[in-house]
PDB file of C-alpha atoms in Angstrom:
ATOM      1  CA  MET F1007     -13.211 -18.711 -11.659  1.00  0.00           C
ATOM      2  CA  THR F1008     -10.646 -20.231 -13.984  1.00  0.00           C
ATOM      3  CA  ALA F1009      -6.884 -20.276 -13.600  1.00  0.00           C
ATOM      4  CA  SER F1010      -6.649 -18.314 -16.848  1.00  0.00           C
ATOM      5  CA  LEU F1011      -8.832 -15.518 -15.462  1.00  0.00           C
ATOM      6  CA  VAL F1012      -6.846 -15.374 -12.209  1.00  0.00           C
ATOM      7  CA  PHE F1013      -3.677 -15.237 -14.315  1.00  0.00           C
ATOM      8  CA  GLN F1014      -5.014 -12.251 -16.257  1.00  0.00           C
ATOM      9  CA  ILE F1015      -6.145 -10.457 -13.089  1.00  0.00           C
ATOM     10  CA  SER F1016      -2.823 -11.033 -11.331  1.00  0.00           C
ATOM     11  CA  ASN F1017      -0.895  -9.816 -14.395  1.00  0.00           C
ATOM     12  CA  PHE F1018      -3.041  -6.680 -14.473  1.00  0.00           C
ATOM     13  CA  ALA F1019      -2.474  -6.104 -10.734  1.00  0.00           C
ATOM     14  CA  ALA F1020       1.285  -6.486 -11.138  1.00  0.00           C
ATOM     15  CA  LEU F1021       1.367  -4.204 -14.176  1.00  0.00           C
ATOM     16  CA  LEU F1022      -0.637  -1.614 -12.253  1.00  0.00           C
ATOM     17  CA  GLY F1023       1.933  -1.841  -9.439  1.00  0.00           C
ATOM     18  CA  TRP F1024       4.755  -1.297 -11.919  1.00  0.00           C
ATOM     19  CA  LEU F1025       2.974   1.684 -13.483  1.00  0.00           C
ATOM     20  CA  ILE F1026       2.431   3.220 -10.045  1.00  0.00           C
ATOM     21  CA  LEU F1027       6.092   2.590  -9.244  1.00  0.00           C
ATOM     22  CA  ALA F1028       7.197   4.317 -12.460  1.00  0.00           C
ATOM     23  CA  ALA F1029       4.800   7.222 -11.880  1.00  0.00           C
ATOM     24  CA  GLY F1030       6.064   7.570  -8.313  1.00  0.00           C
ATOM     25  CA  VAL F1031       9.614   7.843  -9.616  1.00  0.00           C
ATOM     26  CA  ILE F1032       8.757  10.221 -12.454  1.00  0.00           C
ATOM     27  CA  PHE F1033       6.590  12.535 -10.366  1.00  0.00           C
ATOM     28  CA  ASP F1034       8.752  12.199  -7.236  1.00  0.00           C
ATOM     29  CA  GLN F1035       5.975  10.685  -5.140  1.00  0.00           C
ATOM     30  CA  PRO F1036       7.617   8.431  -2.547  1.00  0.00           C
ATOM     31  CA  SER F1037       4.247   7.428  -1.089  1.00  0.00           C
ATOM     32  CA  TRP F1038       3.129   5.982  -4.431  1.00  0.00           C
ATOM     33  CA  ARG F1039       6.440   4.237  -4.865  1.00  0.00           C
ATOM     34  CA  ASN F1040       6.706   2.877  -1.333  1.00  0.00           C
ATOM     35  CA  PHE F1041       3.110   2.265  -0.257  1.00  0.00           C
ATOM     36  CA  TRP F1042       1.359   1.196  -3.449  1.00  0.00           C
ATOM     37  CA  ALA F1043       4.156  -0.462  -5.395  1.00  0.00           C
ATOM     38  CA  GLY F1044       6.463  -1.420  -2.543  1.00  0.00           C
ATOM     39  CA  TRP F1045       3.882  -2.689  -0.083  1.00  0.00           C
ATOM     40  CA  LEU F1046       0.212  -2.929  -1.115  1.00  0.00           C
ATOM     41  CA  GLY F1047       0.751  -4.431  -4.582  1.00  0.00           C
ATOM     42  CA  PRO F1048       3.148  -7.129  -3.382  1.00  0.00           C
ATOM     43  CA  LEU F1049       0.981  -7.768  -0.309  1.00  0.00           C
ATOM     44  CA  THR F1050      -2.081  -8.332  -2.496  1.00  0.00           C
ATOM     45  CA  LEU F1051      -0.191 -10.688  -4.786  1.00  0.00           C
ATOM     46  CA  SER F1052       1.257 -12.475  -1.757  1.00  0.00           C
ATOM     47  CA  LEU F1053      -2.230 -13.014  -0.347  1.00  0.00           C
ATOM     48  CA  LEU F1054      -3.308 -14.512  -3.673  1.00  0.00           C
ATOM     49  CA  TYR F1055      -0.206 -16.707  -3.646  1.00  0.00           C
ATOM     50  CA  ALA F1056      -0.941 -17.889  -0.095  1.00  0.00           C
ATOM     51  CA  PHE F1057      -4.505 -18.735  -1.100  1.00  0.00           C
ATOM     52  CA  LEU F1058      -3.372 -20.692  -4.154  1.00  0.00           C
ATOM     53  CA  ILE F1059      -0.829 -22.626  -2.101  1.00  0.00           C
ATOM     54  CA  ALA F1060      -3.330 -23.379   0.671  1.00  0.00           C
ATOM     55  CA  VAL F1061      -5.987 -24.606  -1.749  1.00  0.00           C
ATOM     56  CA  PHE F1062      -3.989 -26.397  -4.445  1.00  0.00           C
ATOM     57  CA  PHE F1063      -0.432 -27.221  -3.350  1.00  0.00           C
ATOM     58  CA  PHE F1064      -1.187 -30.460  -1.520  1.00  0.00           C
ATOM     59  CA  LYS F1065      -3.518 -31.702  -4.260  1.00  0.00           C
ATOM     60  CA  VAL F1066      -0.817 -32.145  -6.894  1.00  0.00           C
ATOM     61  CA  ASP F1067       2.072 -34.465  -7.530  1.00  0.00           C
ATOM     62  CA  GLY F1068       5.596 -33.176  -7.565  1.00  0.00           C
ATOM     63  CA  GLY F1069       7.679 -31.122  -5.190  1.00  0.00           C
ATOM     64  CA  PHE F1070      10.915 -29.236  -4.789  1.00  0.00           C
ATOM     65  CA  ASP F1071      13.363 -32.054  -4.093  1.00  0.00           C
ATOM     66  CA  SER F1072      14.399 -32.596  -7.718  1.00  0.00           C
ATOM     67  CA  LEU F1073      14.113 -30.856 -11.061  1.00  0.00           C
ATOM     68  CA  ALA F1074      11.866 -33.650 -12.327  1.00  0.00           C
ATOM     69  CA  HIS F1075       9.485 -33.120  -9.390  1.00  0.00           C
ATOM     70  CA  VAL F1076       9.428 -29.349  -9.949  1.00  0.00           C
ATOM     71  CA  GLN F1077       8.565 -29.948 -13.598  1.00  0.00           C
ATOM     72  CA  GLN F1078       5.841 -32.358 -12.549  1.00  0.00           C
ATOM     73  CA  LEU F1079       4.466 -29.867 -10.020  1.00  0.00           C
ATOM     74  CA  PHE F1080       4.183 -27.126 -12.630  1.00  0.00           C
ATOM     75  CA  THR F1081       2.248 -29.291 -15.068  1.00  0.00           C
ATOM     76  CA  PHE F1082      -0.813 -28.571 -12.890  1.00  0.00           C
ATOM     77  CA  GLU F1083      -2.211 -25.198 -13.994  1.00  0.00           C
ATOM     78  CA  TRP F1084      -3.041 -23.907 -10.510  1.00  0.00           C
ATOM     79  CA  ALA F1085       0.436 -24.764  -9.222  1.00  0.00           C
ATOM     80  CA  ALA F1086       2.000 -23.047 -12.259  1.00  0.00           C
ATOM     81  CA  LEU F1087      -0.221 -20.040 -11.564  1.00  0.00           C
ATOM     82  CA  ALA F1088       0.942 -19.958  -7.939  1.00  0.00           C
ATOM     83  CA  GLY F1089       4.550 -20.003  -9.152  1.00  0.00           C
ATOM     84  CA  TRP F1090       3.819 -17.153 -11.560  1.00  0.00           C
ATOM     85  CA  VAL F1091       2.138 -15.043  -8.859  1.00  0.00           C
ATOM     86  CA  HIS F1092       5.178 -15.708  -6.663  1.00  0.00           C
ATOM     87  CA  TYR F1093       7.390 -14.189  -9.379  1.00  0.00           C
ATOM     88  CA  LEU F1094       5.068 -11.229  -9.888  1.00  0.00           C
ATOM     89  CA  ALA F1095       5.074 -10.387  -6.178  1.00  0.00           C
ATOM     90  CA  PHE F1096       8.825 -10.676  -5.700  1.00  0.00           C
ATOM     91  CA  ASP F1097       9.745  -8.851  -8.888  1.00  0.00           C
ATOM     92  CA  LEU F1098       7.540  -5.933  -7.800  1.00  0.00           C
ATOM     93  CA  VAL F1099       9.219  -5.942  -4.377  1.00  0.00           C
ATOM     94  CA  MET F1100      12.589  -5.895  -6.133  1.00  0.00           C
ATOM     95  CA  GLY F1101      11.460  -3.066  -8.427  1.00  0.00           C
ATOM     96  CA  ALA F1102      10.462  -0.939  -5.438  1.00  0.00           C
ATOM     97  CA  TYR F1103      13.779  -1.786  -3.769  1.00  0.00           C
ATOM     98  CA  VAL F1104      15.749  -0.815  -6.884  1.00  0.00           C
ATOM     99  CA  ALA F1105      13.927   2.520  -7.107  1.00  0.00           C
ATOM    100  CA  ARG F1106      14.530   3.243  -3.408  1.00  0.00           C
ATOM    101  CA  ARG F1107      18.168   2.189  -3.662  1.00  0.00           C
ATOM    102  CA  VAL F1108      18.907   4.487  -6.609  1.00  0.00           C
ATOM    103  CA  ILE F1109      16.994   7.461  -5.194  1.00  0.00           C
ATOM    104  CA  ASP F1110      18.259   7.095  -1.610  1.00  0.00           C
ATOM    105  CA  ALA F1111      21.842   6.827  -2.894  1.00  0.00           C
ATOM    106  CA  GLY F1112      21.407  10.135  -4.708  1.00  0.00           C
ATOM    107  CA  LEU F1113      22.049   8.560  -8.093  1.00  0.00           C
ATOM    108  CA  SER F1114      20.487   9.965 -11.222  1.00  0.00           C
ATOM    109  CA  ARG F1115      16.932   8.767 -11.796  1.00  0.00           C
ATOM    110  CA  TRP F1116      17.981   8.154 -15.403  1.00  0.00           C
ATOM    111  CA  TRP F1117      19.459   4.877 -14.184  1.00  0.00           C
ATOM    112  CA  LEU F1118      15.932   3.682 -13.489  1.00  0.00           C
ATOM    113  CA  LEU F1119      15.071   3.871 -17.203  1.00  0.00           C
ATOM    114  CA  GLY F1120      17.206   0.770 -17.624  1.00  0.00           C
ATOM    115  CA  LEU F1121      17.053  -0.804 -14.197  1.00  0.00           C
ATOM    116  CA  LEU F1122      13.271  -0.910 -13.746  1.00  0.00           C
ATOM    117  CA  PRO F1123      12.470  -2.580 -17.095  1.00  0.00           C
ATOM    118  CA  LEU F1124      15.339  -5.005 -16.481  1.00  0.00           C
ATOM    119  CA  THR F1125      13.918  -5.836 -13.057  1.00  0.00           C
ATOM    120  CA  PHE F1126      10.384  -6.086 -14.470  1.00  0.00           C
ATOM    121  CA  MET F1127      11.444  -8.627 -17.086  1.00  0.00           C
ATOM    122  CA  PHE F1128      14.320 -10.428 -15.345  1.00  0.00           C
ATOM    123  CA  GLY F1129      14.007  -9.659 -11.594  1.00  0.00           C
ATOM    124  CA  PRO F1130      17.318 -10.966 -10.233  1.00  0.00           C
ATOM    125  CA  ILE F1131      19.300  -9.499 -13.140  1.00  0.00           C
ATOM    126  CA  GLY F1132      17.759  -6.065 -12.486  1.00  0.00           C
ATOM    127  CA  PHE F1133      18.687  -6.402  -8.816  1.00  0.00           C
ATOM    128  CA  LEU F1134      22.236  -7.420  -9.751  1.00  0.00           C
ATOM    129  CA  ALA F1135      22.562  -4.484 -12.160  1.00  0.00           C
ATOM    130  CA  CYS F1136      21.302  -2.107  -9.474  1.00  0.00           C
ATOM    131  CA  GLU F1137      23.854  -3.360  -6.982  1.00  0.00           C
ATOM    132  CA  LEU F1138      26.631  -3.031  -9.581  1.00  0.00           C
ATOM    133  CA  VAL F1139      25.605   0.562 -10.351  1.00  0.00           C
ATOM    134  CA  TYR F1140      25.479   1.294  -6.629  1.00  0.00           C
ATOM    135  CA  ALA F1141      28.898  -0.288  -6.003  1.00  0.00           C
ATOM    136  CA  LEU F1142      30.469   1.579  -8.920  1.00  0.00           C
ATOM    137  CA  SER F1143      29.011   4.854  -7.674  1.00  0.00           C
ATOM    138  CA  ARG F1144      30.703   4.289  -4.335  1.00  0.00           C
ATOM    139  CA  SER F1145      34.056   3.058  -5.634  1.00  0.00           C
ATOM    140  CA  SER F1146      35.674   6.479  -6.053  1.00  0.00           C
ATOM    141  CA  PRO F1147      34.730  10.144  -5.854  1.00  0.00           C
ATOM    142  CA  SER F1148      35.295  10.671  -9.572  1.00  0.00           C
ATOM    143  CA  SER F1149      33.158   7.699 -10.597  1.00  0.00           C
ATOM    144  CA  ASN F1150      30.448   8.863  -8.190  1.00  0.00           C
ATOM    145  CA  GLN F1151      30.297  12.216  -9.924  1.00  0.00           C
ATOM    146  CA  ARG F1152      30.058  10.585 -13.355  1.00  0.00           C
ATOM    147  CA  ILE F1153      27.231   8.253 -12.309  1.00  0.00           C
ATOM    148  CA  VAL F1154      25.230  10.815 -10.354  1.00  0.00           C
ATOM    149  CA  GLN F1155      25.228  13.410 -13.125  1.00  0.00           C
TER     150      GLN F1155
END
């Protein structure tokens, strides 16, 4: 199996997790959102990540002690793939968190139309935006009513 094929499979698995997450939000199915997208999808990607690290990490030059070493590490395709799978897993975890945070706070699900794609594409920025929306919704009763509706 090639790194390119594993890349394609892991991208498909992550996209499937995101689609299940979106469907769980749209159709108000917390089990889809929490179990499939918030647990099983990230767990599967994490297992793949652990395998890639166990098999390839100690076979390459580079490391995490300097930017130059990180760049060197990611010139090896299997190490770059492991890094990519790491992002896929954590961004999906963050997407499930964002959905739970918005829904559990009683905020309008319309917020997720912006927050989930933002988290999908730029994980930490989506998380930051979610926390800002949450904080603003809690800052005053009048702002809470505007955000919830």
